[in-house]
């Protein structure tokens, strides 16, 4: 399937006033989030990018949604942001990007540069943000949490039994969350984080996961912790915010998957894949 975004060069161009412009306000449920795809293509650090994402298995979405590596810090759940690096452009000037080797692959901020997320303040290497995942959601169990409360491992203690009446219980306990999105007028970056007993099986290539490639399993081993896995929750079709075990998903065979109600795209969180897309440029800080 073709990608709707054209490839970009890494050439630096001068752009002002776009950081944190609030283009992509992220609803916690499947509400449409409009990315300004007609905006000119100026910016930095774009181009063909390999990433690991949860596979798109049905519907019009052109590709999967990228994983966000997880770290546990004293019982609190964090999304790892890549290390900041200096890069040079064709004209010899430099800019900041963020990428690192993780689990045998290059994990880069470019993984998240689509659907307007490339313009979110928190996606910039220079952002004044921590990496904790904060509750921002609509699963009913999250009613016990404060708004923007940092998610903790203990919030997921019942992950091996949890269910919400949709599909099969016990596949994992999800939370809607925000990543690197704190502060006034800062565009929210929506995430689903899930603790699942399937994660160690995927890493081991057990049973139905025997077909997962070794490179994906090695990456998963580095990018998950205590059975937690997370992905940027932006549908790659038209940027809605899908849900795992969404109501109404069963009639599309997606009761145990991630379903986008906008145009019925389906993603399988238990089917991570090595994928490629053309990342959009970030505006120059
Ligand atoms: S936005 Fe169209 S299927 Fe998700």
PDB file of C-alpha atoms and ligand atoms in Angstrom:
ATOM      1  CA  UNK A   1       0.000   0.000   0.000  1.00  0.00           C
ATOM      2  CA  UNK A   2       1.343   3.426  -0.794  1.00  0.00           C
ATOM      3  CA  UNK A   3       2.065   6.024   1.808  1.00  0.00           C
ATOM      4  CA  UNK A   4       0.192   9.295   1.508  1.00  0.00           C
ATOM      5  CA  UNK A   5       3.198  11.359   2.486  1.00  0.00           C
ATOM      6  CA  UNK A   6       5.950  11.988  -0.058  1.00  0.00           C
ATOM      7  CA  UNK A   7       9.578  11.410   0.869  1.00  0.00           C
ATOM      8  CA  UNK A   8      11.372  14.421   2.286  1.00  0.00           C
ATOM      9  CA  UNK A   9      14.960  15.470   2.048  1.00  0.00           C
ATOM     10  CA  UNK A  10      16.899  16.217   5.216  1.00  0.00           C
ATOM     11  CA  UNK A  11      17.758  19.701   3.953  1.00  0.00           C
ATOM     12  CA  UNK A  12      17.235  22.413   6.521  1.00  0.00           C
ATOM     13  CA  UNK A  13      14.823  25.179   5.686  1.00  0.00           C
ATOM     14  CA  UNK A  14      13.795  28.170   7.735  1.00  0.00           C
ATOM     15  CA  UNK A  15      10.383  27.852   9.403  1.00  0.00           C
ATOM     16  CA  UNK A  16       9.043  29.979  12.211  1.00  0.00           C
ATOM     17  CA  UNK A  17       6.261  29.737  14.724  1.00  0.00           C
ATOM     18  CA  UNK A  18       5.071  26.177  14.197  1.00  0.00           C
ATOM     19  CA  UNK A  19       6.207  24.427  17.365  1.00  0.00           C
ATOM     20  CA  UNK A  20       3.319  23.701  19.695  1.00  0.00           C
ATOM     21  CA  UNK A  21       0.851  25.239  17.306  1.00  0.00           C
ATOM     22  CA  UNK A  22      -1.804  22.870  18.581  1.00  0.00           C
ATOM     23  CA  UNK A  23      -2.654  21.391  15.228  1.00  0.00           C
ATOM     24  CA  UNK A  24      -3.310  17.883  16.431  1.00  0.00           C
ATOM     25  CA  UNK A  25      -5.343  18.012  19.601  1.00  0.00           C
ATOM     26  CA  UNK A  26      -5.723  14.389  20.623  1.00  0.00           C
ATOM     27  CA  UNK A  27      -9.018  13.127  21.890  1.00  0.00           C
ATOM     28  CA  UNK A  28      -8.915  10.184  24.270  1.00  0.00           C
ATOM     29  CA  UNK A  29     -11.378   8.200  22.213  1.00  0.00           C
ATOM     30  CA  UNK A  30     -11.635   7.684  18.506  1.00  0.00           C
ATOM     31  CA  UNK A  31     -12.343  11.292  17.628  1.00  0.00           C
ATOM     32  CA  UNK A  32     -10.868  12.501  14.416  1.00  0.00           C
ATOM     33  CA  UNK A  33      -7.678  14.460  14.655  1.00  0.00           C
ATOM     34  CA  UNK A  34      -6.999  16.498  11.586  1.00  0.00           C
ATOM     35  CA  UNK A  35      -3.430  16.682  10.427  1.00  0.00           C
ATOM     36  CA  UNK A  36      -2.712  19.611   8.210  1.00  0.00           C
ATOM     37  CA  UNK A  37      -1.394  17.603   5.321  1.00  0.00           C
ATOM     38  CA  UNK A  38      -1.537  20.629   3.050  1.00  0.00           C
ATOM     39  CA  UNK A  39       1.028  22.510   5.104  1.00  0.00           C
ATOM     40  CA  UNK A  40       4.195  23.064   3.153  1.00  0.00           C
ATOM     41  CA  UNK A  41       6.903  20.507   3.621  1.00  0.00           C
ATOM     42  CA  UNK A  42       9.520  22.733   5.217  1.00  0.00           C
ATOM     43  CA  UNK A  43      11.438  21.442   8.187  1.00  0.00           C
ATOM     44  CA  UNK A  44      14.167  19.073   9.260  1.00  0.00           C
ATOM     45  CA  UNK A  45      14.959  15.425   9.809  1.00  0.00           C
ATOM     46  CA  UNK A  46      12.522  13.620   7.556  1.00  0.00           C
ATOM     47  CA  UNK A  47      12.756  10.827   5.028  1.00  0.00           C
ATOM     48  CA  UNK A  48      12.502   7.094   4.630  1.00  0.00           C
ATOM     49  CA  UNK A  49      12.430   5.510   8.065  1.00  0.00           C
ATOM     50  CA  UNK A  50      12.362   1.927   9.293  1.00  0.00           C
ATOM     51  CA  UNK A  51      10.403   1.377  12.464  1.00  0.00           C
ATOM     52  CA  UNK A  52       8.778  -1.359  14.510  1.00  0.00           C
ATOM     53  CA  UNK A  53       5.038  -1.030  14.740  1.00  0.00           C
ATOM     54  CA  UNK A  54       1.886  -2.966  15.467  1.00  0.00           C
ATOM     55  CA  UNK A  55       0.683  -4.339  12.144  1.00  0.00           C
ATOM     56  CA  UNK A  56      -2.268  -2.920  10.262  1.00  0.00           C
ATOM     57  CA  UNK A  57      -4.355  -6.005   9.463  1.00  0.00           C
ATOM     58  CA  UNK A  58      -7.497  -4.543   7.872  1.00  0.00           C
ATOM     59  CA  UNK A  59      -8.967  -1.300   6.639  1.00  0.00           C
ATOM     60  CA  UNK A  60      -7.503   1.647   4.727  1.00  0.00           C
ATOM     61  CA  UNK A  61      -4.566   2.496   7.025  1.00  0.00           C
ATOM     62  CA  UNK A  62      -1.354   2.299   4.995  1.00  0.00           C
ATOM     63  CA  UNK A  63       0.849   0.875   7.742  1.00  0.00           C
ATOM     64  CA  UNK A  64       1.137   0.019  11.429  1.00  0.00           C
ATOM     65  CA  UNK A  65       1.501   2.373  14.369  1.00  0.00           C
ATOM     66  CA  UNK A  66       4.998   2.761  15.884  1.00  0.00           C
ATOM     67  CA  UNK A  67       6.025   1.261  19.181  1.00  0.00           C
ATOM     68  CA  UNK A  68       7.290   3.488  21.989  1.00  0.00           C
ATOM     69  CA  UNK A  69       9.921   1.623  24.023  1.00  0.00           C
ATOM     70  CA  UNK A  70       9.044   1.238  27.683  1.00  0.00           C
ATOM     71  CA  UNK A  71      11.124   1.718  30.806  1.00  0.00           C
ATOM     72  CA  UNK A  72      10.091   1.206  34.418  1.00  0.00           C
ATOM     73  CA  UNK A  73      11.545   3.786  36.783  1.00  0.00           C
ATOM     74  CA  UNK A  74      10.946   3.001  40.465  1.00  0.00           C
ATOM     75  CA  UNK A  75       7.562   1.485  39.646  1.00  0.00           C
ATOM     76  CA  UNK A  76       6.550   4.304  37.265  1.00  0.00           C
ATOM     77  CA  UNK A  77       6.025   3.680  33.573  1.00  0.00           C
ATOM     78  CA  UNK A  78       8.001   5.715  31.073  1.00  0.00           C
ATOM     79  CA  UNK A  79       8.174   5.917  27.292  1.00  0.00           C
ATOM     80  CA  UNK A  80      11.796   6.055  26.253  1.00  0.00           C
ATOM     81  CA  UNK A  81      12.748   9.020  24.064  1.00  0.00           C
ATOM     82  CA  UNK A  82      15.801   8.459  21.835  1.00  0.00           C
ATOM     83  CA  UNK A  83      19.082  10.092  22.713  1.00  0.00           C
ATOM     84  CA  UNK A  84      19.678  13.532  21.261  1.00  0.00           C
ATOM     85  CA  UNK A  85      22.281  13.701  18.510  1.00  0.00           C
ATOM     86  CA  UNK A  86      23.747  16.466  16.353  1.00  0.00           C
ATOM     87  CA  UNK A  87      23.254  16.013  12.643  1.00  0.00           C
ATOM     88  CA  UNK A  88      24.653  17.831   9.669  1.00  0.00           C
ATOM     89  CA  UNK A  89      22.710  18.964   6.620  1.00  0.00           C
ATOM     90  CA  UNK A  90      23.848  19.076   3.015  1.00  0.00           C
ATOM     91  CA  UNK A  91      24.805  22.740   3.402  1.00  0.00           C
ATOM     92  CA  UNK A  92      27.007  22.009   6.419  1.00  0.00           C
ATOM     93  CA  UNK A  93      24.760  23.468   9.133  1.00  0.00           C
ATOM     94  CA  UNK A  94      23.708  21.292  12.055  1.00  0.00           C
ATOM     95  CA  UNK A  95      20.458  20.472  13.787  1.00  0.00           C
ATOM     96  CA  UNK A  96      19.355  18.216  16.605  1.00  0.00           C
ATOM     97  CA  UNK A  97      17.727  14.879  16.046  1.00  0.00           C
ATOM     98  CA  UNK A  98      17.169  11.945  18.369  1.00  0.00           C
ATOM     99  CA  UNK A  99      18.108   8.384  17.618  1.00  0.00           C
ATOM    100  CA  UNK A 100      19.950   5.476  19.161  1.00  0.00           C
ATOM    101  CA  UNK A 101      20.648   1.824  18.665  1.00  0.00           C
ATOM    102  CA  UNK A 102      18.129  -0.208  20.585  1.00  0.00           C
ATOM    103  CA  UNK A 103      17.671  -3.945  20.361  1.00  0.00           C
ATOM    104  CA  UNK A 104      19.722  -4.130  17.173  1.00  0.00           C
ATOM    105  CA  UNK A 105      17.708  -1.443  15.325  1.00  0.00           C
ATOM    106  CA  UNK A 106      17.839   2.328  15.003  1.00  0.00           C
ATOM    107  CA  UNK A 107      15.166   3.828  17.219  1.00  0.00           C
ATOM    108  CA  UNK A 108      14.489   7.374  16.071  1.00  0.00           C
ATOM    109  CA  UNK A 109      12.175  10.288  16.770  1.00  0.00           C
ATOM    110  CA  UNK A 110      11.328  10.047  13.071  1.00  0.00           C
ATOM    111  CA  UNK A 111       9.157   7.051  13.945  1.00  0.00           C
ATOM    112  CA  UNK A 112       6.582   9.534  15.271  1.00  0.00           C
ATOM    113  CA  UNK A 113       6.727  12.165  12.540  1.00  0.00           C
ATOM    114  CA  UNK A 114       3.310  11.815  10.927  1.00  0.00           C
ATOM    115  CA  UNK A 115      -0.249  13.013  11.475  1.00  0.00           C
ATOM    116  CA  UNK A 116       0.855  16.354  12.911  1.00  0.00           C
ATOM    117  CA  UNK A 117       2.756  14.707  15.764  1.00  0.00           C
ATOM    118  CA  UNK A 118       5.882  16.009  14.041  1.00  0.00           C
ATOM    119  CA  UNK A 119       4.738  19.478  15.130  1.00  0.00           C
ATOM    120  CA  UNK A 120       4.036  18.591  18.778  1.00  0.00           C
ATOM    121  CA  UNK A 121       6.366  20.401  21.138  1.00  0.00           C
ATOM    122  CA  UNK A 122       7.093  17.184  23.026  1.00  0.00           C
ATOM    123  CA  UNK A 123       8.484  15.460  19.972  1.00  0.00           C
ATOM    124  CA  UNK A 124      11.334  17.947  19.671  1.00  0.00           C
ATOM    125  CA  UNK A 125      14.718  16.828  21.049  1.00  0.00           C
ATOM    126  CA  UNK A 126      14.897  20.160  22.886  1.00  0.00           C
ATOM    127  CA  UNK A 127      11.492  19.747  24.612  1.00  0.00           C
ATOM    128  CA  UNK A 128      11.376  20.394  28.341  1.00  0.00           C
ATOM    129  CA  UNK A 129       9.465  17.180  29.062  1.00  0.00           C
ATOM    130  CA  UNK A 130       9.967  14.082  31.167  1.00  0.00           C
ATOM    131  CA  UNK A 131       9.076  10.704  29.698  1.00  0.00           C
ATOM    132  CA  UNK A 132       6.498   9.424  32.201  1.00  0.00           C
ATOM    133  CA  UNK A 133       3.260   8.100  30.763  1.00  0.00           C
ATOM    134  CA  UNK A 134       0.327   9.952  32.306  1.00  0.00           C
ATOM    135  CA  UNK A 135      -3.255   8.763  32.437  1.00  0.00           C
ATOM    136  CA  UNK A 136      -5.391  10.387  29.813  1.00  0.00           C
ATOM    137  CA  UNK A 137      -8.075   8.012  29.122  1.00  0.00           C
ATOM    138  CA  UNK A 138     -11.334   6.404  28.728  1.00  0.00           C
ATOM    139  CA  UNK A 139     -11.022   2.811  29.884  1.00  0.00           C
ATOM    140  CA  UNK A 140     -13.455   2.603  32.773  1.00  0.00           C
ATOM    141  CA  UNK A 141     -10.806   1.244  35.148  1.00  0.00           C
ATOM    142  CA  UNK A 142      -8.938   4.502  34.684  1.00  0.00           C
ATOM    143  CA  UNK A 143     -11.693   6.251  36.612  1.00  0.00           C
ATOM    144  CA  UNK A 144      -9.762   5.327  39.757  1.00  0.00           C
ATOM    145  CA  UNK A 145      -6.848   7.485  38.595  1.00  0.00           C
ATOM    146  CA  UNK A 146      -6.382  11.219  38.764  1.00  0.00           C
ATOM    147  CA  UNK A 147      -6.216  13.052  35.472  1.00  0.00           C
ATOM    148  CA  UNK A 148      -2.621  13.013  34.246  1.00  0.00           C
ATOM    149  CA  UNK A 149      -1.545  10.714  37.061  1.00  0.00           C
ATOM    150  CA  UNK A 150       1.724   8.950  36.265  1.00  0.00           C
ATOM    151  CA  UNK A 151       0.953   5.319  35.474  1.00  0.00           C
ATOM    152  CA  UNK A 152       2.512   2.796  37.834  1.00  0.00           C
ATOM    153  CA  UNK A 153       3.120  -0.933  37.515  1.00  0.00           C
ATOM    154  CA  UNK A 154       0.705  -1.595  40.370  1.00  0.00           C
ATOM    155  CA  UNK A 155      -2.164  -0.045  38.378  1.00  0.00           C
ATOM    156  CA  UNK A 156      -1.877  -3.075  36.102  1.00  0.00           C
ATOM    157  CA  UNK A 157      -1.637  -5.792  38.768  1.00  0.00           C
ATOM    158  CA  UNK A 158      -4.718  -7.584  37.389  1.00  0.00           C
ATOM    159  CA  UNK A 159      -3.381  -7.621  33.830  1.00  0.00           C
ATOM    160  CA  UNK A 160      -3.593 -11.405  33.513  1.00  0.00           C
ATOM    161  CA  UNK A 161      -7.342 -11.399  34.120  1.00  0.00           C
ATOM    162  CA  UNK A 162      -8.484  -7.971  32.995  1.00  0.00           C
ATOM    163  CA  UNK A 163     -11.308  -7.644  30.514  1.00  0.00           C
ATOM    164  CA  UNK A 164     -13.886  -5.040  29.560  1.00  0.00           C
ATOM    165  CA  UNK A 165     -16.576  -7.312  28.148  1.00  0.00           C
ATOM    166  CA  UNK A 166     -15.172  -7.009  24.604  1.00  0.00           C
ATOM    167  CA  UNK A 167     -13.426 -10.081  23.220  1.00  0.00           C
ATOM    168  CA  UNK A 168     -11.319 -12.356  25.381  1.00  0.00           C
ATOM    169  CA  UNK A 169     -10.270 -11.388  28.888  1.00  0.00           C
ATOM    170  CA  UNK A 170      -6.706 -11.968  30.007  1.00  0.00           C
ATOM    171  CA  UNK A 171      -4.875 -10.756  26.901  1.00  0.00           C
ATOM    172  CA  UNK A 172      -3.635  -7.650  28.626  1.00  0.00           C
ATOM    173  CA  UNK A 173      -4.700  -4.506  30.445  1.00  0.00           C
ATOM    174  CA  UNK A 174      -4.500  -1.274  28.445  1.00  0.00           C
ATOM    175  CA  UNK A 175      -4.445   2.361  29.479  1.00  0.00           C
ATOM    176  CA  UNK A 176      -4.850   5.472  27.428  1.00  0.00           C
ATOM    177  CA  UNK A 177      -2.034   7.838  28.226  1.00  0.00           C
ATOM    178  CA  UNK A 178      -0.163  10.933  27.134  1.00  0.00           C
ATOM    179  CA  UNK A 179       3.570  11.104  26.489  1.00  0.00           C
ATOM    180  CA  UNK A 180       5.710  14.255  26.629  1.00  0.00           C
ATOM    181  CA  UNK A 181       2.598  16.402  26.611  1.00  0.00           C
ATOM    182  CA  UNK A 182       2.733  18.497  29.793  1.00  0.00           C
ATOM    183  CA  UNK A 183       2.184  22.229  29.919  1.00  0.00           C
ATOM    184  CA  UNK A 184      -0.054  24.969  28.572  1.00  0.00           C
ATOM    185  CA  UNK A 185      -0.812  24.919  24.874  1.00  0.00           C
ATOM    186  CA  UNK A 186       1.186  21.739  24.344  1.00  0.00           C
ATOM    187  CA  UNK A 187      -0.199  19.316  21.796  1.00  0.00           C
ATOM    188  CA  UNK A 188      -1.051  15.978  23.404  1.00  0.00           C
ATOM    189  CA  UNK A 189       0.761  12.906  22.136  1.00  0.00           C
ATOM    190  CA  UNK A 190      -1.672   9.991  22.637  1.00  0.00           C
ATOM    191  CA  UNK A 191      -0.403   6.562  23.560  1.00  0.00           C
ATOM    192  CA  UNK A 192      -1.826   3.200  24.499  1.00  0.00           C
ATOM    193  CA  UNK A 193       0.275   1.312  26.999  1.00  0.00           C
ATOM    194  CA  UNK A 194      -0.626  -2.274  27.790  1.00  0.00           C
ATOM    195  CA  UNK A 195       0.705  -4.852  30.193  1.00  0.00           C
ATOM    196  CA  UNK A 196       0.172  -8.224  28.614  1.00  0.00           C
ATOM    197  CA  UNK A 197       1.109 -11.825  29.361  1.00  0.00           C
ATOM    198  CA  UNK A 198       1.599 -12.161  25.596  1.00  0.00           C
ATOM    199  CA  UNK A 199       4.677  -9.922  25.586  1.00  0.00           C
ATOM    200  CA  UNK A 200       7.146 -12.479  26.990  1.00  0.00           C
ATOM    201  CA  UNK A 201       5.697 -15.079  24.619  1.00  0.00           C
ATOM    202  CA  UNK A 202       6.287 -12.759  21.665  1.00  0.00           C
ATOM    203  CA  UNK A 203       9.871 -12.174  22.764  1.00  0.00           C
ATOM    204  CA  UNK A 204      10.451 -15.914  23.096  1.00  0.00           C
ATOM    205  CA  UNK A 205       8.727 -16.712  19.788  1.00  0.00           C
ATOM    206  CA  UNK A 206       6.481 -19.178  21.577  1.00  0.00           C
ATOM    207  CA  UNK A 207       3.539 -20.925  19.922  1.00  0.00           C
ATOM    208  CA  UNK A 208       1.657 -18.612  17.557  1.00  0.00           C
ATOM    209  CA  UNK A 209       4.541 -16.135  17.769  1.00  0.00           C
ATOM    210  CA  UNK A 210       7.019 -18.540  16.158  1.00  0.00           C
ATOM    211  CA  UNK A 211       6.831 -16.546  12.923  1.00  0.00           C
ATOM    212  CA  UNK A 212       7.973 -13.265  14.479  1.00  0.00           C
ATOM    213  CA  UNK A 213      11.330 -12.359  13.025  1.00  0.00           C
ATOM    214  CA  UNK A 214      14.378 -12.557  15.224  1.00  0.00           C
ATOM    215  CA  UNK A 215      15.090  -8.844  14.684  1.00  0.00           C
ATOM    216  CA  UNK A 216      11.612  -7.903  15.905  1.00  0.00           C
ATOM    217  CA  UNK A 217      11.873 -10.216  18.906  1.00  0.00           C
ATOM    218  CA  UNK A 218      15.284  -8.796  19.815  1.00  0.00           C
ATOM    219  CA  UNK A 219      13.898  -5.285  19.571  1.00  0.00           C
ATOM    220  CA  UNK A 220      10.863  -6.222  21.666  1.00  0.00           C
ATOM    221  CA  UNK A 221      13.118  -7.605  24.342  1.00  0.00           C
ATOM    222  CA  UNK A 222      14.828  -4.203  24.580  1.00  0.00           C
ATOM    223  CA  UNK A 223      11.679  -2.100  24.125  1.00  0.00           C
ATOM    224  CA  UNK A 224       9.367  -3.749  26.661  1.00  0.00           C
ATOM    225  CA  UNK A 225       9.602  -4.162  30.415  1.00  0.00           C
ATOM    226  CA  UNK A 226       7.614  -6.268  32.884  1.00  0.00           C
ATOM    227  CA  UNK A 227       5.232  -7.198  30.051  1.00  0.00           C
ATOM    228  CA  UNK A 228       4.521  -3.550  29.160  1.00  0.00           C
ATOM    229  CA  UNK A 229       4.360  -2.522  25.534  1.00  0.00           C
ATOM    230  CA  UNK A 230       3.227   0.840  24.111  1.00  0.00           C
ATOM    231  CA  UNK A 231       2.488   2.438  20.766  1.00  0.00           C
ATOM    232  CA  UNK A 232       1.758   5.912  19.462  1.00  0.00           C
ATOM    233  CA  UNK A 233      -2.017   5.870  19.178  1.00  0.00           C
ATOM    234  CA  UNK A 234      -2.476   7.708  15.895  1.00  0.00           C
ATOM    235  CA  UNK A 235      -4.199   5.907  13.079  1.00  0.00           C
ATOM    236  CA  UNK A 236      -1.968   6.103  10.021  1.00  0.00           C
ATOM    237  CA  UNK A 237      -4.991   6.588   7.773  1.00  0.00           C
ATOM    238  CA  UNK A 238      -6.425   9.974   8.786  1.00  0.00           C
ATOM    239  CA  UNK A 239      -5.016  10.350  12.283  1.00  0.00           C
ATOM    240  CA  UNK A 240      -7.908   9.297  14.511  1.00  0.00           C
ATOM    241  CA  UNK A 241      -7.195   7.800  17.934  1.00  0.00           C
ATOM    242  CA  UNK A 242      -8.036   4.062  17.970  1.00  0.00           C
ATOM    243  CA  UNK A 243      -8.680   1.773  20.958  1.00  0.00           C
ATOM    244  CA  UNK A 244      -7.765  -1.743  22.032  1.00  0.00           C
ATOM    245  CA  UNK A 245     -10.920  -3.783  22.675  1.00  0.00           C
ATOM    246  CA  UNK A 246     -13.128  -0.938  21.488  1.00  0.00           C
ATOM    247  CA  UNK A 247     -16.883  -1.208  21.739  1.00  0.00           C
ATOM    248  CA  UNK A 248     -18.301  -1.994  18.317  1.00  0.00           C
ATOM    249  CA  UNK A 249     -15.107  -3.658  17.171  1.00  0.00           C
ATOM    250  CA  UNK A 250     -16.434  -7.231  17.263  1.00  0.00           C
ATOM    251  CA  UNK A 251     -18.414  -6.897  14.050  1.00  0.00           C
ATOM    252  CA  UNK A 252     -15.134  -6.119  12.287  1.00  0.00           C
ATOM    253  CA  UNK A 253     -13.315  -9.040  13.899  1.00  0.00           C
ATOM    254  CA  UNK A 254     -11.299  -6.614  15.999  1.00  0.00           C
ATOM    255  CA  UNK A 255     -12.520  -7.407  19.502  1.00  0.00           C
ATOM    256  CA  UNK A 256      -9.027  -8.483  20.546  1.00  0.00           C
ATOM    257  CA  UNK A 257      -7.246  -5.928  18.416  1.00  0.00           C
ATOM    258  CA  UNK A 258      -6.888  -2.175  18.060  1.00  0.00           C
ATOM    259  CA  UNK A 259      -9.806  -0.717  16.136  1.00  0.00           C
ATOM    260  CA  UNK A 260     -10.187   2.708  14.541  1.00  0.00           C
ATOM    261  CA  UNK A 261     -13.842   3.652  14.407  1.00  0.00           C
ATOM    262  CA  UNK A 262     -13.314   6.369  11.806  1.00  0.00           C
ATOM    263  CA  UNK A 263     -12.936   4.082   8.784  1.00  0.00           C
ATOM    264  CA  UNK A 264     -12.591   0.611  10.355  1.00  0.00           C
ATOM    265  CA  UNK A 265      -8.838   0.147  10.247  1.00  0.00           C
ATOM    266  CA  UNK A 266      -7.631  -2.686  12.470  1.00  0.00           C
ATOM    267  CA  UNK A 267      -4.211  -3.140  14.055  1.00  0.00           C
ATOM    268  CA  UNK A 268      -2.898  -6.203  15.854  1.00  0.00           C
ATOM    269  CA  UNK A 269      -0.924  -5.335  19.000  1.00  0.00           C
ATOM    270  CA  UNK A 270       0.280  -8.944  19.094  1.00  0.00           C
ATOM    271  CA  UNK A 271       1.780  -8.700  15.633  1.00  0.00           C
ATOM    272  CA  UNK A 272       4.753  -6.331  15.748  1.00  0.00           C
ATOM    273  CA  UNK A 273       6.451  -5.800  12.390  1.00  0.00           C
ATOM    274  CA  UNK A 274       9.482  -4.083  10.943  1.00  0.00           C
ATOM    275  CA  UNK A 275       8.010  -1.456   8.601  1.00  0.00           C
ATOM    276  CA  UNK A 276       9.054   1.532   6.500  1.00  0.00           C
ATOM    277  CA  UNK A 277       7.461   4.902   5.838  1.00  0.00           C
ATOM    278  CA  UNK A 278       8.370   8.439   4.788  1.00  0.00           C
ATOM    279  CA  UNK A 279       8.637  10.516   7.965  1.00  0.00           C
ATOM    280  CA  UNK A 280       7.452  14.109   7.755  1.00  0.00           C
ATOM    281  CA  UNK A 281       9.835  16.929   8.668  1.00  0.00           C
ATOM    282  CA  UNK A 282       9.766  18.549  12.070  1.00  0.00           C
ATOM    283  CA  UNK A 283       9.562  22.324  12.111  1.00  0.00           C
ATOM    284  CA  UNK A 284      12.822  23.981  12.982  1.00  0.00           C
ATOM    285  CA  UNK A 285      12.853  24.962  16.674  1.00  0.00           C
TER     286      UNK A 285
HETATM  287  S1  LIG B   1      -8.577   7.486  10.504  1.00  0.00           S
HETATM  288 FE1  LIG B   1      -9.426   6.313   8.897  1.00  0.00          FE
HETATM  289  S2  LIG B   1      -9.334   4.290   9.640  1.00  0.00           S
HETATM  290 FE2  LIG B   1      -8.444   5.439  11.215  1.00  0.00          FE
END
